[in-house]
XYZ file of C-alpha atoms in Angstrom:
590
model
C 0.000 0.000 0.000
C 1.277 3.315 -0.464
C 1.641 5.859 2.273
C 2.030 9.822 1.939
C 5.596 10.940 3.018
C 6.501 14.775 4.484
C 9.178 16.128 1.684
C 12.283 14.371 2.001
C 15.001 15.468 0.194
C 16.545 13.129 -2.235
C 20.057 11.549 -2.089
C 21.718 10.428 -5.073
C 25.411 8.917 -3.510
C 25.559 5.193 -3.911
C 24.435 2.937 -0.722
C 24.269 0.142 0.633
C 21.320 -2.694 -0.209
C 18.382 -2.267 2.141
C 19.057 -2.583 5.718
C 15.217 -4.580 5.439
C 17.211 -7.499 4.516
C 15.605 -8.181 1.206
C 16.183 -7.180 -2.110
C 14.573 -4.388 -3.820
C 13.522 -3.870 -7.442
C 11.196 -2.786 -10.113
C 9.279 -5.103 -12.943
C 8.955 -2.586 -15.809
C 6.419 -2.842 -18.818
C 7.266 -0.351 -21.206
C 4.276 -0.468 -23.339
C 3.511 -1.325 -26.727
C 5.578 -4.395 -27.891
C 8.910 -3.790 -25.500
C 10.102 -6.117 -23.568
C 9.505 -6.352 -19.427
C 13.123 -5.332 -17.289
C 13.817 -5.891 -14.320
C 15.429 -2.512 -12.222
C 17.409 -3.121 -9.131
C 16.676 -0.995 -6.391
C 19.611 -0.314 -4.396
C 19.490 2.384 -1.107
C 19.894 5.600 -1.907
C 20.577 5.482 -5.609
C 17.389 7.539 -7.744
C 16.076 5.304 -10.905
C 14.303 7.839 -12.664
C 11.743 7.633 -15.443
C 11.380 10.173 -18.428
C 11.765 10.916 -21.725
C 15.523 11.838 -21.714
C 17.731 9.117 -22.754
C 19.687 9.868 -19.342
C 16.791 8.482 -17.753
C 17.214 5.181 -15.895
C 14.195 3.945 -17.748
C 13.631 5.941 -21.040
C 10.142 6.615 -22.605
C 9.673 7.961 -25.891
C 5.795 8.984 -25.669
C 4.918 12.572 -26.009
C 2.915 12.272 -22.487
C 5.956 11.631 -20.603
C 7.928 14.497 -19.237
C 11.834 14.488 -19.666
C 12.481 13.428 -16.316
C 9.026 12.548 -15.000
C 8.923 10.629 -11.948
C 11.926 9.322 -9.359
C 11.898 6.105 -7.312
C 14.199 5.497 -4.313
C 15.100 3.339 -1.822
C 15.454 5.025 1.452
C 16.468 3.051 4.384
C 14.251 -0.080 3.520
C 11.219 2.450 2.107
C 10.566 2.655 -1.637
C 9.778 6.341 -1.826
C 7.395 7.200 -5.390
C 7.846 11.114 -6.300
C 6.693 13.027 -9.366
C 9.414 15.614 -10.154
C 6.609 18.290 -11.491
C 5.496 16.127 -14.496
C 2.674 17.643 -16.810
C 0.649 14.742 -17.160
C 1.231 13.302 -13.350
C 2.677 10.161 -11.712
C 0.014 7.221 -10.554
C 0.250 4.815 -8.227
C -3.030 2.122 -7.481
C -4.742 3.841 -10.175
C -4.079 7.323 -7.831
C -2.561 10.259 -8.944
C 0.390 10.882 -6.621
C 0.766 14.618 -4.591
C 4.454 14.553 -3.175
C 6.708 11.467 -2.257
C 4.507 8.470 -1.067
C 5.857 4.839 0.265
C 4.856 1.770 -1.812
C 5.258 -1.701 -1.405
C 5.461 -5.334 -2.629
C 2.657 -5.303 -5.704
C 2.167 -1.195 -6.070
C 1.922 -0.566 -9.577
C 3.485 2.843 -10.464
C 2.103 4.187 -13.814
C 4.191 7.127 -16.236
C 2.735 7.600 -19.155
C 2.276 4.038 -20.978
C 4.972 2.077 -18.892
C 4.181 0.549 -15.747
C 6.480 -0.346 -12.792
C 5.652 -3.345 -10.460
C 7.188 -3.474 -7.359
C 8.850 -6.014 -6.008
C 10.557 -7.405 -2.875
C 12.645 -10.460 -2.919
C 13.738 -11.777 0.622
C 17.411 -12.746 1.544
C 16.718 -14.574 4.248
C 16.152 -18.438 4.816
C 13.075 -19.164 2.567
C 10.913 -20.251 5.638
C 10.760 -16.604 6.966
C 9.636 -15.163 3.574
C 7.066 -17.248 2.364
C 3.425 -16.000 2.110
C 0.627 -18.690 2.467
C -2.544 -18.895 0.193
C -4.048 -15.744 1.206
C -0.771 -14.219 -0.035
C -0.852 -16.618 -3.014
C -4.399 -15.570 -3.911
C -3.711 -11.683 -4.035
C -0.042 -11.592 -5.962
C -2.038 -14.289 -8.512
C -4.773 -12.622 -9.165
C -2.532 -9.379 -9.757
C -0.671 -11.234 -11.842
C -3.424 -12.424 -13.758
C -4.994 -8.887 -14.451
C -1.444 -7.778 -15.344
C -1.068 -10.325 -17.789
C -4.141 -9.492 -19.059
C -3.944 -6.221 -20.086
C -0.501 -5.987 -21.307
C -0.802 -9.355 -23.199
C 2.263 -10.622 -21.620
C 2.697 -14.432 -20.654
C 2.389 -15.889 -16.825
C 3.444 -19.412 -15.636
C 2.592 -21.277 -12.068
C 4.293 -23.769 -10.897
C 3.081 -25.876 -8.131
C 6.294 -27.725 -6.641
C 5.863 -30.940 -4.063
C 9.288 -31.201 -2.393
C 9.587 -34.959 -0.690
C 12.492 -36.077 1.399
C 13.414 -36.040 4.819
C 12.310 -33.342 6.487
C 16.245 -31.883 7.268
C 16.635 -32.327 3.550
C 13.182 -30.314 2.857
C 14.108 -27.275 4.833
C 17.732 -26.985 3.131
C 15.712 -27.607 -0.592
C 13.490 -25.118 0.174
C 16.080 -22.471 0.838
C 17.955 -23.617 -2.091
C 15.062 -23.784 -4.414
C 14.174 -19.511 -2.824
C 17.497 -18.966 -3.760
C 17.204 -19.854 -7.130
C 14.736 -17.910 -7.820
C 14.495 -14.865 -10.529
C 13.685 -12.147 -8.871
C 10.298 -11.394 -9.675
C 8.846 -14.315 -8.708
C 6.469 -15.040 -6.079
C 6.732 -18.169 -3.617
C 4.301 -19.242 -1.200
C 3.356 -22.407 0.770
C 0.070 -23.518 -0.845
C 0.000 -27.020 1.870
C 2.410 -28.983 3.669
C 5.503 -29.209 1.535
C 3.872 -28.073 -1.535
C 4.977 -24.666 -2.608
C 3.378 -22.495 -5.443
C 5.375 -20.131 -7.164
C 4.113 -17.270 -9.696
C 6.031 -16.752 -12.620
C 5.253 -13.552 -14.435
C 6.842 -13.109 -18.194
C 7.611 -17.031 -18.448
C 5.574 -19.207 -21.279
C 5.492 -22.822 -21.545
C 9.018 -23.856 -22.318
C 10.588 -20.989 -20.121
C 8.298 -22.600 -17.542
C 9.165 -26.093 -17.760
C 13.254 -24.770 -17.490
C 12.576 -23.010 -14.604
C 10.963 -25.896 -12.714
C 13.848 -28.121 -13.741
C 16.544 -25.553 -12.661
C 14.602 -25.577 -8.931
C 14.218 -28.894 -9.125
C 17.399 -28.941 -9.806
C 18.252 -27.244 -6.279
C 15.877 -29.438 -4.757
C 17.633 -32.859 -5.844
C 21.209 -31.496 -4.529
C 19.370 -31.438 -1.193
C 19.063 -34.762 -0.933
C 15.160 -34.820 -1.405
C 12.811 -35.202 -4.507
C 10.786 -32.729 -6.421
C 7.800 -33.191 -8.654
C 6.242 -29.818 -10.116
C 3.279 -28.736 -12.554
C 3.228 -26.052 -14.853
C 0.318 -23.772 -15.896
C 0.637 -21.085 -18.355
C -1.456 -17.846 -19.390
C -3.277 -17.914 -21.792
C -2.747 -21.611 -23.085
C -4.105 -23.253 -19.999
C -6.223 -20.370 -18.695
C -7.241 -16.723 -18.066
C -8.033 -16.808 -14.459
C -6.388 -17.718 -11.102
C -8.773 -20.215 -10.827
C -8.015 -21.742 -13.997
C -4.762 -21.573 -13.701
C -4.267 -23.013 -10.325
C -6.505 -26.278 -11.339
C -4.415 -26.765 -13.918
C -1.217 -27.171 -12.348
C -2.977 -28.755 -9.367
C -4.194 -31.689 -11.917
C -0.530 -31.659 -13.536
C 1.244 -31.936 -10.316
C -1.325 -34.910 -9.501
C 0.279 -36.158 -12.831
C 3.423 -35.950 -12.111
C 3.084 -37.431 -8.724
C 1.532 -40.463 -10.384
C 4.582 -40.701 -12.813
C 8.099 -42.243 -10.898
C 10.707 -39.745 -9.745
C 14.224 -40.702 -8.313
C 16.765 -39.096 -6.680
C 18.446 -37.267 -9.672
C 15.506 -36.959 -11.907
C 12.323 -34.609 -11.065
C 8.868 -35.586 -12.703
C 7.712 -32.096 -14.016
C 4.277 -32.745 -15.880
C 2.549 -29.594 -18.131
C -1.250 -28.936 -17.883
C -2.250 -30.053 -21.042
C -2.160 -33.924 -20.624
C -5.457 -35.660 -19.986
C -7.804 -34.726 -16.948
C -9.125 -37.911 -14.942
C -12.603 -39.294 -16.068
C -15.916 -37.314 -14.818
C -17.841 -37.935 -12.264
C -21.212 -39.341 -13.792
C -24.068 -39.695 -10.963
C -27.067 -37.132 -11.841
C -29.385 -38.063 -14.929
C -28.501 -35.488 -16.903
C -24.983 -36.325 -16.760
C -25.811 -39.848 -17.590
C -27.754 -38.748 -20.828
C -24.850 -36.247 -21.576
C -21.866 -38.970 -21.553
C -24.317 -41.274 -23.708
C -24.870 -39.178 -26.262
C -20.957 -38.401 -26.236
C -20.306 -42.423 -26.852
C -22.607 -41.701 -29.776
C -21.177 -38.814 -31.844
C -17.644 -39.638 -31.062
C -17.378 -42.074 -33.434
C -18.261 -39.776 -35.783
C -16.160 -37.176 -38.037
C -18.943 -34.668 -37.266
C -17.750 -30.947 -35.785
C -19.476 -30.572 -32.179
C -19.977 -27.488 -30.452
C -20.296 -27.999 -26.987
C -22.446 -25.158 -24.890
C -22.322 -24.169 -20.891
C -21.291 -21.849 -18.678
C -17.714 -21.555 -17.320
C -15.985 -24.003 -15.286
C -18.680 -26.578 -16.062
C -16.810 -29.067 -18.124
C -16.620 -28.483 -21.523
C -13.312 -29.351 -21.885
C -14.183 -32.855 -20.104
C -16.541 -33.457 -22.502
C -14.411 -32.374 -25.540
C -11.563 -34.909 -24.306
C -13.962 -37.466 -24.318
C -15.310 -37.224 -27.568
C -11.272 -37.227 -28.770
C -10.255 -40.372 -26.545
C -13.362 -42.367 -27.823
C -12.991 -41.104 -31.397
C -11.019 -43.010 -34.028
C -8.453 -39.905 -33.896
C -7.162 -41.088 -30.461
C -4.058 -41.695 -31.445
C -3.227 -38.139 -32.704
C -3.041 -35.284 -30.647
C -5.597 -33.135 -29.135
C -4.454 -29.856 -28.851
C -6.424 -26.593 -26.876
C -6.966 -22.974 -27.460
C -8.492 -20.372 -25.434
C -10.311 -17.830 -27.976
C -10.922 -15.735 -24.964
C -7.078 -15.401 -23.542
C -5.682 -13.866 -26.383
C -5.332 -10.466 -28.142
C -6.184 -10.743 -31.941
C -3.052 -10.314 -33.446
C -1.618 -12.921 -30.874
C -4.163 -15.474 -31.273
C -4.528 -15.055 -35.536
C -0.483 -16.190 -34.892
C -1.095 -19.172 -32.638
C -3.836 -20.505 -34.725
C -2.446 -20.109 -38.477
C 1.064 -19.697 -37.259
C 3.428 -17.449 -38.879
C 6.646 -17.668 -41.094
C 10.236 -16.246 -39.884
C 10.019 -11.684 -40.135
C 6.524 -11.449 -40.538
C 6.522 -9.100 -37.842
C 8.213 -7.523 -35.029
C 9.351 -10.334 -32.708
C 8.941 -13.147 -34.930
C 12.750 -14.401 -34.872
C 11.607 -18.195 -36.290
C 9.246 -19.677 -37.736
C 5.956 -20.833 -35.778
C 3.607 -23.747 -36.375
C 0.131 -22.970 -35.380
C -2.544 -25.059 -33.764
C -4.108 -25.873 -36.771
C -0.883 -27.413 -38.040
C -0.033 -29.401 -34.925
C -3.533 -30.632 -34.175
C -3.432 -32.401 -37.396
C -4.189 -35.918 -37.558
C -5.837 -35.197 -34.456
C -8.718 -32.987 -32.675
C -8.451 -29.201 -32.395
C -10.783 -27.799 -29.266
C -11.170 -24.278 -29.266
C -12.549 -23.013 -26.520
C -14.941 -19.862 -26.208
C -15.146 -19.886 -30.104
C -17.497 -16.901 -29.608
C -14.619 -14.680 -28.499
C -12.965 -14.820 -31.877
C -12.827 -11.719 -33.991
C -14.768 -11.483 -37.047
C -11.975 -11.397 -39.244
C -10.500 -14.901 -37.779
C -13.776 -16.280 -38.248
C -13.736 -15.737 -41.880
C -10.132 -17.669 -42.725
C -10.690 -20.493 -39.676
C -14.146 -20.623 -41.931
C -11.521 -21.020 -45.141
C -9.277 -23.795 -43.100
C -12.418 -26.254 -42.400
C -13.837 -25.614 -46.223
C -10.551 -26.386 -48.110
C -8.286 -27.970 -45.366
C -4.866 -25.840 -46.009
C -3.517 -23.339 -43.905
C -1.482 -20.316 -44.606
C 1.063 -19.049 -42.279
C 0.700 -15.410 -41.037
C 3.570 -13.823 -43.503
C 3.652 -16.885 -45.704
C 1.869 -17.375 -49.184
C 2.843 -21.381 -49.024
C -0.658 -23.792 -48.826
C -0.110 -26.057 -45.928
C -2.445 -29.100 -45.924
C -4.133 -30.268 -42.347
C -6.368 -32.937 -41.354
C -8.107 -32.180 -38.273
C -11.676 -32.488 -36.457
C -12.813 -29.350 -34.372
C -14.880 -29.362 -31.505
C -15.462 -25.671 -30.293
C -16.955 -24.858 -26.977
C -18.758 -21.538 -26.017
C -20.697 -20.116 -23.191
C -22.142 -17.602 -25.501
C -25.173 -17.593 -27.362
C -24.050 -17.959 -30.576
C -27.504 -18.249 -32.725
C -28.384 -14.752 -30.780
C -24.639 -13.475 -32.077
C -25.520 -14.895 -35.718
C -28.608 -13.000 -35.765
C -27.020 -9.491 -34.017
C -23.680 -9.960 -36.716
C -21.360 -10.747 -33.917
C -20.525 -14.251 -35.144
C -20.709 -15.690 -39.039
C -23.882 -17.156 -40.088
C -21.210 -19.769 -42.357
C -19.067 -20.451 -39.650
C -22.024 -21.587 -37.521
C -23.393 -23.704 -39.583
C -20.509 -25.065 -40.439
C -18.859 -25.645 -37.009
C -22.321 -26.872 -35.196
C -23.028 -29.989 -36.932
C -23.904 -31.287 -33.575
C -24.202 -29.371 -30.799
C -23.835 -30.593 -27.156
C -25.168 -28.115 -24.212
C -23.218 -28.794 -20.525
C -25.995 -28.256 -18.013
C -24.525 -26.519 -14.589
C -23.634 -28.026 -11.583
C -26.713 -26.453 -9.669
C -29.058 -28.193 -12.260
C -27.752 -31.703 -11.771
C -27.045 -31.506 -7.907
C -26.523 -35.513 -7.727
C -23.221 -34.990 -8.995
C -22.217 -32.484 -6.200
C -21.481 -34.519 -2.906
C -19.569 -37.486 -5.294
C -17.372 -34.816 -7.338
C -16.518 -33.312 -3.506
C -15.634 -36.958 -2.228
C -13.606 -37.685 -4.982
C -12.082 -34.309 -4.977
C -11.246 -34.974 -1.235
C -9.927 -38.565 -1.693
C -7.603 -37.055 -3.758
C -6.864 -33.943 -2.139
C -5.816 -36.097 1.019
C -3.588 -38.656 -1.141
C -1.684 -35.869 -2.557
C -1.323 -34.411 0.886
C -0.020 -37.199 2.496
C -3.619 -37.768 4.585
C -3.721 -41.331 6.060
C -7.248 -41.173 5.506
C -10.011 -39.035 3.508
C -11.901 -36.274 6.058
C -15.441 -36.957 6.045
C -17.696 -34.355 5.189
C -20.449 -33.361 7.998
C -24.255 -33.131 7.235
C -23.748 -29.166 7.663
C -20.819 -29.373 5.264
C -22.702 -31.908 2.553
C -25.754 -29.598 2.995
C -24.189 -26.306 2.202
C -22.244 -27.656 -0.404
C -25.609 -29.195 -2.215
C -27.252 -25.667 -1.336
C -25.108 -23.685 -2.947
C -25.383 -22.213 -6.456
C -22.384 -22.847 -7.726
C -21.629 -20.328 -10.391
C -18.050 -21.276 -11.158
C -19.317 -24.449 -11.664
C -16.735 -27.507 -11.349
C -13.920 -25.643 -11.205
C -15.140 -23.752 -8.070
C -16.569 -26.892 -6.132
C -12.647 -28.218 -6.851
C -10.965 -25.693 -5.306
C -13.485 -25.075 -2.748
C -12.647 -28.733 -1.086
C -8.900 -28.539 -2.033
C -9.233 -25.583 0.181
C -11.215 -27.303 2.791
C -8.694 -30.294 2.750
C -5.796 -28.155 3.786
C -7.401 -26.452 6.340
C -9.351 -28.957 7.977
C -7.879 -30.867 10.921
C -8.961 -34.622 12.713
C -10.421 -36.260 9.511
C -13.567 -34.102 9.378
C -14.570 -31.285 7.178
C -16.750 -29.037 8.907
C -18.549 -25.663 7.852
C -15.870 -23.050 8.906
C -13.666 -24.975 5.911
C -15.472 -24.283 3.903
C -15.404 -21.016 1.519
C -17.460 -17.760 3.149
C -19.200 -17.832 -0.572
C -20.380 -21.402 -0.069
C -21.368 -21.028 3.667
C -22.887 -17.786 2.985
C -25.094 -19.162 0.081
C -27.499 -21.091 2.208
C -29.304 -20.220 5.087
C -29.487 -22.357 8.073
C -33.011 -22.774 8.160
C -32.691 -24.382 4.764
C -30.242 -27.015 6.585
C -31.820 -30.286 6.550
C -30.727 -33.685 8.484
C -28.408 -35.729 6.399
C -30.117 -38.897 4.817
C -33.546 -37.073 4.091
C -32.569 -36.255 0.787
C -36.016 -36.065 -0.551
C -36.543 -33.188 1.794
C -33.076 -31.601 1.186
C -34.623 -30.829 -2.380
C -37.360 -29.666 -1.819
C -36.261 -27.248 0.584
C -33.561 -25.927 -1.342
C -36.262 -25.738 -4.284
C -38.383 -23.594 -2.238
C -35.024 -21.183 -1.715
C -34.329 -21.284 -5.206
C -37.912 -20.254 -6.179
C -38.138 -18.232 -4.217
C -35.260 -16.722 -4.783
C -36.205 -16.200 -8.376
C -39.712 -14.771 -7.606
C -37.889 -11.919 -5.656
C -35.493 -11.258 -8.249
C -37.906 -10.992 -10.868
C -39.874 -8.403 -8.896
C -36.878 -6.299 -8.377
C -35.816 -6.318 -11.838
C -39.755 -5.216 -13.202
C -40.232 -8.609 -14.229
C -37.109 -8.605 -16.770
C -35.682 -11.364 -17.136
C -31.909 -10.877 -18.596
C -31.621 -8.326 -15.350
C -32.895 -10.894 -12.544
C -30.696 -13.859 -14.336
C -27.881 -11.566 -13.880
C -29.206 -10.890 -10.679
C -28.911 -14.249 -9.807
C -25.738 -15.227 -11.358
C -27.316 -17.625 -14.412
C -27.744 -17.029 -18.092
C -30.726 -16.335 -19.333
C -31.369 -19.266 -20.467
C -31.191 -20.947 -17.269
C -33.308 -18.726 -15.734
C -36.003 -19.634 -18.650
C -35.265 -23.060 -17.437
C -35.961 -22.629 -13.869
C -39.324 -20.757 -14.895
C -40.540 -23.578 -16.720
C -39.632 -26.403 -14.305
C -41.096 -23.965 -10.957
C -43.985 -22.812 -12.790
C -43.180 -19.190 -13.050
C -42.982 -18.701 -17.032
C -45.345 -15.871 -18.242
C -47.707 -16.012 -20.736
C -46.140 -15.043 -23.769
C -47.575 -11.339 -24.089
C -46.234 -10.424 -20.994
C -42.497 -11.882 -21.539
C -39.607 -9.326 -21.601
């Protein structure tokens, strides 16, 4: 946080490093297509940003004065001035008035660059490690960063295993190792997650290898997962499932002394969970079309499986053999993700030092899933359109035809018949890409599956932990969990009991494990004695109507505002009207 200052003068002599006893710098993003540096704050010495050329970090932008702003460490404070700048120095998104104090995670904003700050301890590892509140907030930072500079992110989730002498010294040498603008805290009990910004997939996978590395002259073993923005996600949550489920991958594969199992997020999931009805009926009609050579479209919200589903259909098709390779419509910039799909040829831009084979390329003689197809830009629509018609691809900066034989299966939440008909998405392209469409129902509509996905998600949970034995859920637990709503879906039921696992303590997850969102999402007089299930239902229909009910006469009876309202699409809501009873007669709809 940063905290106003009385005028201090500067000081501009050499000094020593911070008396704090950790290590001081700045992660600066330039703007525009530069590359990210990394600026060593050392006492006493001014970095200063501006215009001039004898800046410390020069901007040539027409909004930045020619010495704009000066940063300084001052006996273990960074102190953030503007020297008299016309357009102003920001820091949170606040424009500064004299020297304020910032800290691990300020950003500092001149002009288009921005400055993260950054504090890297010296110390034994132990003392400077942040647990998963920590973990949470420098993520999710991360995350936006990455987001709206268009700049790649990695998380690694390392299991260090050993005697527990041997741990301790590992995990010092493994802080040690680190780059400097990385992030490490202790996500459970000898499991470490570190946050990685700047690093894609292969950088990554090097980095885990070179702290494994550390780990292995310790005398104890390492196994890590990788995640990486935006192949394998474009949220925390995202991205910590997936290098959750590799880890639990490489845990499964053997590791010796001298060689750490490091396993990337884009092998194979484990199988669903199929309990509830609708899930039955869903996986049936899977076994049927996957035989096929039919493109499928799959439809549902986030989190709720489509990318389950979508491996299925590839592991039961006759293409099983190939590869099935993802992409995230949704995590990438246009420019970016026109390269990653077509690929592009050696100079046909800024940056592109070798050639690059796209996903179209490499998925062939396999499955291509893109997910959040409705997130693609017109003009991408129009040549992907061109790929399925006449099967060849041209590189981005090439003019060569490059044949491919693949079978898509796209994936949206969107409603992509309402985009056809508003010009958002290509009337050819849909047709063309939904020969068969598949629709995900939520978790809250096929609430059979909940309690069994939580017990398996705890079984496993405990395994990877270490946990003699798999904590029980309570009645209060299995009730709020059924209660809730669920709107991340899957994905948030996951993390919710990962979360519970770690905390919890005796074999038994109670309530307060639980996340406030889930225990705050059912009442207790909707709490009903385990084993009456019958009644568990219909009480939590009564909530849900009448939770519906009141948001429909907030919104005026509108029904896009109360699904929002809610937190369900519209069509869900629609759903819920029919099977309650609530739908209007048609003259009266909005």
């Amino acid at each position: 946080m940063q905290t106003p200052l009385d005028p201090i003068e500067s000081r501009t002599a050499a000094g020593e490093p911070s008396r704090s006893g950790q290590r001081a710098f700045l992660v600066v993003y330039p703007g525009g297509d530069a590359r990210s540096r990394v600026v060593d704050l050392v006492d006493g010495v001014e970095v200063t940003f501006g215009r001039s050329r004898t800046a410390t970090v020069s901007i040539d932008d027409e909004r930045v004065s020619r010495i704009h702003t000066r940063v300084t460490l001052r006996d273990g404070r960074i102190v953030v001035e503007d020297v008299a700048s016309r357009n102003g120095t920001w820091v949170g998104g606040s424009r500064i008035e004299g020297p304020v104090v910032v800290t691990s995670g300020d950003e500092i904003t001149v002009g288009p660059a921005v400055a993260m700050v950054g504090l890297a301890g010296d110390g034994p590892a132990s003392t400077a490690l942040g647990g998963t509140a920590y973990l949470d907030e420098r993520l999710e930072a991360e995350v936006d960063r990455s987001v709206r500079y268009h700049r790649p992110l990695a998380l690694l989730m390392i299991r260090i295993e050993g005697e527990s002498g041997a741990r301790d010294v590992a995990l010092e040498r493994m802080a040690a190792a680190m780059r400097r603008m990385d992030s490490l805290a202790e996500y459970a009990p000898d499991e470490y997650a570190l946050v990685a910004p700047e690093l894609d997939g292969g950088a990554a996978r090097n980095l885990a290898a070179r702290l494994a590395g550390e780990v292995v002259t310790a005398g104890a073993v390492a196994r890590a997962g990788v995640a990486t923005m935006p192949e394998d996600g474009s949220t925390a949550g995202e991205l910590v499932s997936q290098a959750r489920a590799s880890l639990r991958r490489a845990r499964a594969g053997r590791a010796t002394g001298a060689t750490p199992v490091i396993a990337a997020a884009t092998a194979a999931p484990p199988d669903a969970v199929v309990v509830d009805a609708r899930s039955r009926r869903l996986y049936e009609l899977v076994e049927k079309v996957a035989t096929t050579t039919m493109t499928v479209v799959i439809l549902g919200e986030t989190g709720v499986g489509k990318e389950l589903v979508a491996e299925s259909l590839h592991r039961r098709s006759p293409r099983s053999a190939g590869p099935l390779i993802r992409l995230n419509c949704a995590s990438l910039p246009e420019t970016l993700l026109e390269s990653e799909l077509f690929g592009h040829e050696k100079g046909a831009f800024t940056g592109a030092e070798r050639r690059k084979i796209g996903f179209l390329e490499a998925a062939s003689g396999g499955t291509l899933f893109l997910d959040e197809i409705g997130e693609m830009p017109a003009s991408l629509q129009a040549k992907l359109l061109r790929v399925l018609e006449r099967r060849v691809v041209i590189r981005v900066g090439g003019t060569v035809e490059v044949p491919v034989d693949i079978r898509l299966i796209a994936a949206t939440h969107r409603n992509l018949e309402e985009d056809v008909r508003t010009g958002r998405f290509r009337e050819d392209l849909f047709f063309r890409i939904s020969t068969f469409t598949i629709a995900v129902p939520p978790l809250r509509d096929r609430r059979d599956d909940i309690l069994p996905l939580a017990e398996q998600f705890a079984r496993s949970f405990a395994a990877e932990l270490g946990q003699s034995s798999t904590p029980v859920l309570t009645p209060a637990a299995r009730a709020l969990l059924v209660a809730h709503a669920w709107p991340g879906n899957v994905r948030e039921l996951r993390n919710a009991i990962e979360r519970a696992v770690v905390m919890q303590s005796g074999g038994v997850i109670e309530p307060e494990h639980l996340p406030d969102r889930v225990r705050s999402g059912a009442p207790a007089a909707a709490l009903v004695p385990v084993g009456d299930a019958v009644g568990m239902r219909e009480q939590i229909a009564d909530v849900e109507r009448a939770a519906i009910v009141a948001a429909l006469d907030a919104s005026g009876g509108n029904q896009t505002r109360a699904a929002a309202q809610l937190g369900l699409s519209r069509r869900a809501l629609i759903y819920k009207l029919e099977k309650y009873g609530l739908k209007p007669p048609p003259g009266n709809r909005r």
